[in-house]
């Protein structure tokens, strides 16, 4: 197996791109990453995407984006794992380079959501859940997270306002990220007063839907320095699964897929949670941040929220999370999100995170989650 | 909902018919054919009593397509007395009166009206149980179908 590095990164600012189509967004991120890597051709393209068919009426977007980007003829395929699609496409690219099948591989995450009305998007997102046994009963994706949050508060004795530090930290970090959707900080008072969507989840617990695209270029580490001064090594790449429906989990408050995925990644990299300098969590909802921190071994059961209250998740804390705004404030273009996380960790490890730079960041981890925990993709990266 | 899919899932939606694993005895709902406990095949039908308690709940204010006219409505995870968790709506109760641990029982109601032809999809919901869990002893239910 060959060692694999990221030799180029590219991203489009997350937001409402009413003037850009899905293929244009994909192309913009891909071309930016190819410029960054100084490559003019690639061997393979993996496109992570969840909802192109449902929201834009277009499937077959591997070939579509390859052609639109002037790469006609190249191997290209779409990868889907709900909101975990972005990082899942990186995993496919990683396997391809590590296995020696291709040398230069592009992995793009792309999503176009804002053309459609809210209830259509709400229904589309519910497809990440179990259609026959969750969505049929009128559960939105938000409400599934609400069920988890309410039970978590009940079992561990937290109040709703205890979750505020996750959202406040994310917004504070997004202020300095030019690619983030939001650039305003929020206060605990705003958090407490924000509109209820599915009790106890309110608007400021939730990440916003958006359009976006991000991309990385992979190459064997042995030749990475021919392209860049700052290659970022992929020390581990894993995917693990759990039941799609929350009610089928052994313990709904423990993300077993997250734990398996993280443990496999730690073993692959030969490190533990104590060695990780920053962690991009899948904060689709504040409760998911808490459950992810616990599943990945950064906090004991029921202590994820306490870790946030102690300020340990902030820049300068023991384990900074959502360092560029996270899903909450960078925005959550679902199938692209996992790739934004990878690009953000790479940015930190290249020392290019500006005001948000985690000092002497050496090892960074990203964990991208499909659905409420059914697919969990973990990536550990190492800087120079 | 497609007609074939409607009929395929009728037993589960009307009568909470799941499965029982003959290898380890685990009661399974929704039916899944392979026991999640011991990974052996489990295809023997088993009718649940429909009694359980609220494990968690949420009230939805922003609904998916097809459910807009029902907002606000309350959804829940129910711990059935036989063991499994099940996802369903609560009915015949005000959202403010719902509590974790509240005893509930299954009833059959309209889940939603489907598509332009207005096909009604029926299925299980749960309402507060007046007698509580102990009522199961008073009303023995044929459990193996
Ligand atoms: Zn069994």
PDB file of C-alpha atoms in Angstrom, chain B residues 1-53:
ATOM      1  CA  UNK B   1     -46.945   5.649  -1.006  1.00  0.00           C
ATOM      2  CA  UNK B   2     -46.856   3.043  -3.781  1.00  0.00           C
ATOM      3  CA  UNK B   3     -49.722   0.517  -3.619  1.00  0.00           C
ATOM      4  CA  UNK B   4     -47.440  -2.522  -3.518  1.00  0.00           C
ATOM      5  CA  UNK B   5     -45.339  -1.022  -0.753  1.00  0.00           C
ATOM      6  CA  UNK B   6     -48.509  -0.137   1.157  1.00  0.00           C
ATOM      7  CA  UNK B   7     -49.708  -3.733   1.191  1.00  0.00           C
ATOM      8  CA  UNK B   8     -46.252  -5.158   1.802  1.00  0.00           C
ATOM      9  CA  UNK B   9     -46.021  -3.272   5.089  1.00  0.00           C
ATOM     10  CA  UNK B  10     -49.641  -3.527   6.207  1.00  0.00           C
ATOM     11  CA  UNK B  11     -49.058  -6.130   8.922  1.00  0.00           C
ATOM     12  CA  UNK B  12     -46.416  -4.036  10.620  1.00  0.00           C
ATOM     13  CA  UNK B  13     -48.309  -0.778  10.339  1.00  0.00           C
ATOM     14  CA  UNK B  14     -51.738  -2.064  11.466  1.00  0.00           C
ATOM     15  CA  UNK B  15     -50.833  -4.762  13.945  1.00  0.00           C
ATOM     16  CA  UNK B  16     -47.201  -4.212  14.967  1.00  0.00           C
ATOM     17  CA  UNK B  17     -46.199  -7.584  13.591  1.00  0.00           C
ATOM     18  CA  UNK B  18     -42.469  -8.001  13.929  1.00  0.00           C
ATOM     19  CA  UNK B  19     -40.387 -11.126  14.381  1.00  0.00           C
ATOM     20  CA  UNK B  20     -38.976 -13.297  17.111  1.00  0.00           C
ATOM     21  CA  UNK B  21     -35.545 -14.908  16.950  1.00  0.00           C
ATOM     22  CA  UNK B  22     -35.712 -18.612  17.774  1.00  0.00           C
ATOM     23  CA  UNK B  23     -32.007 -18.708  18.421  1.00  0.00           C
ATOM     24  CA  UNK B  24     -31.769 -16.105  21.208  1.00  0.00           C
ATOM     25  CA  UNK B  25     -35.399 -15.169  21.861  1.00  0.00           C
ATOM     26  CA  UNK B  26     -35.032 -11.499  20.909  1.00  0.00           C
ATOM     27  CA  UNK B  27     -38.250  -9.781  19.816  1.00  0.00           C
ATOM     28  CA  UNK B  28     -37.625  -7.698  16.705  1.00  0.00           C
ATOM     29  CA  UNK B  29     -39.450  -4.624  15.405  1.00  0.00           C
ATOM     30  CA  UNK B  30     -39.404  -3.397  12.687  1.00  0.00           C
ATOM     31  CA  UNK B  31     -39.039  -6.808  10.989  1.00  0.00           C
ATOM     32  CA  UNK B  32     -35.521  -7.224   9.550  1.00  0.00           C
ATOM     33  CA  UNK B  33     -35.093 -10.973   8.910  1.00  0.00           C
ATOM     34  CA  UNK B  34     -31.654 -11.170  10.539  1.00  0.00           C
ATOM     35  CA  UNK B  35     -31.512 -10.948  14.337  1.00  0.00           C
ATOM     36  CA  UNK B  36     -29.522  -7.837  15.395  1.00  0.00           C
ATOM     37  CA  UNK B  37     -28.507  -9.617  18.604  1.00  0.00           C
ATOM     38  CA  UNK B  38     -27.082 -12.903  17.335  1.00  0.00           C
ATOM     39  CA  UNK B  39     -26.985 -12.378  13.521  1.00  0.00           C
ATOM     40  CA  UNK B  40     -28.999 -15.555  12.892  1.00  0.00           C
ATOM     41  CA  UNK B  41     -31.951 -15.576  10.502  1.00  0.00           C
ATOM     42  CA  UNK B  42     -35.195 -14.637  12.275  1.00  0.00           C
ATOM     43  CA  UNK B  43     -38.329 -14.793  10.157  1.00  0.00           C
ATOM     44  CA  UNK B  44     -40.994 -16.024  12.565  1.00  0.00           C
ATOM     45  CA  UNK B  45     -43.766 -13.398  12.861  1.00  0.00           C
ATOM     46  CA  UNK B  46     -44.479 -12.011  16.294  1.00  0.00           C
ATOM     47  CA  UNK B  47     -47.290  -9.626  17.247  1.00  0.00           C
ATOM     48  CA  UNK B  48     -46.320  -6.976  19.771  1.00  0.00           C
ATOM     49  CA  UNK B  49     -48.811  -5.908  22.453  1.00  0.00           C
ATOM     50  CA  UNK B  50     -48.438  -2.255  21.487  1.00  0.00           C
ATOM     51  CA  UNK B  51     -47.681  -1.221  25.054  1.00  0.00           C
ATOM     52  CA  UNK B  52     -44.609   0.685  26.062  1.00  0.00           C
ATOM     53  CA  UNK B  53     -43.280   3.974  27.398  1.00  0.00           C
TER      54      UNK B  53
END
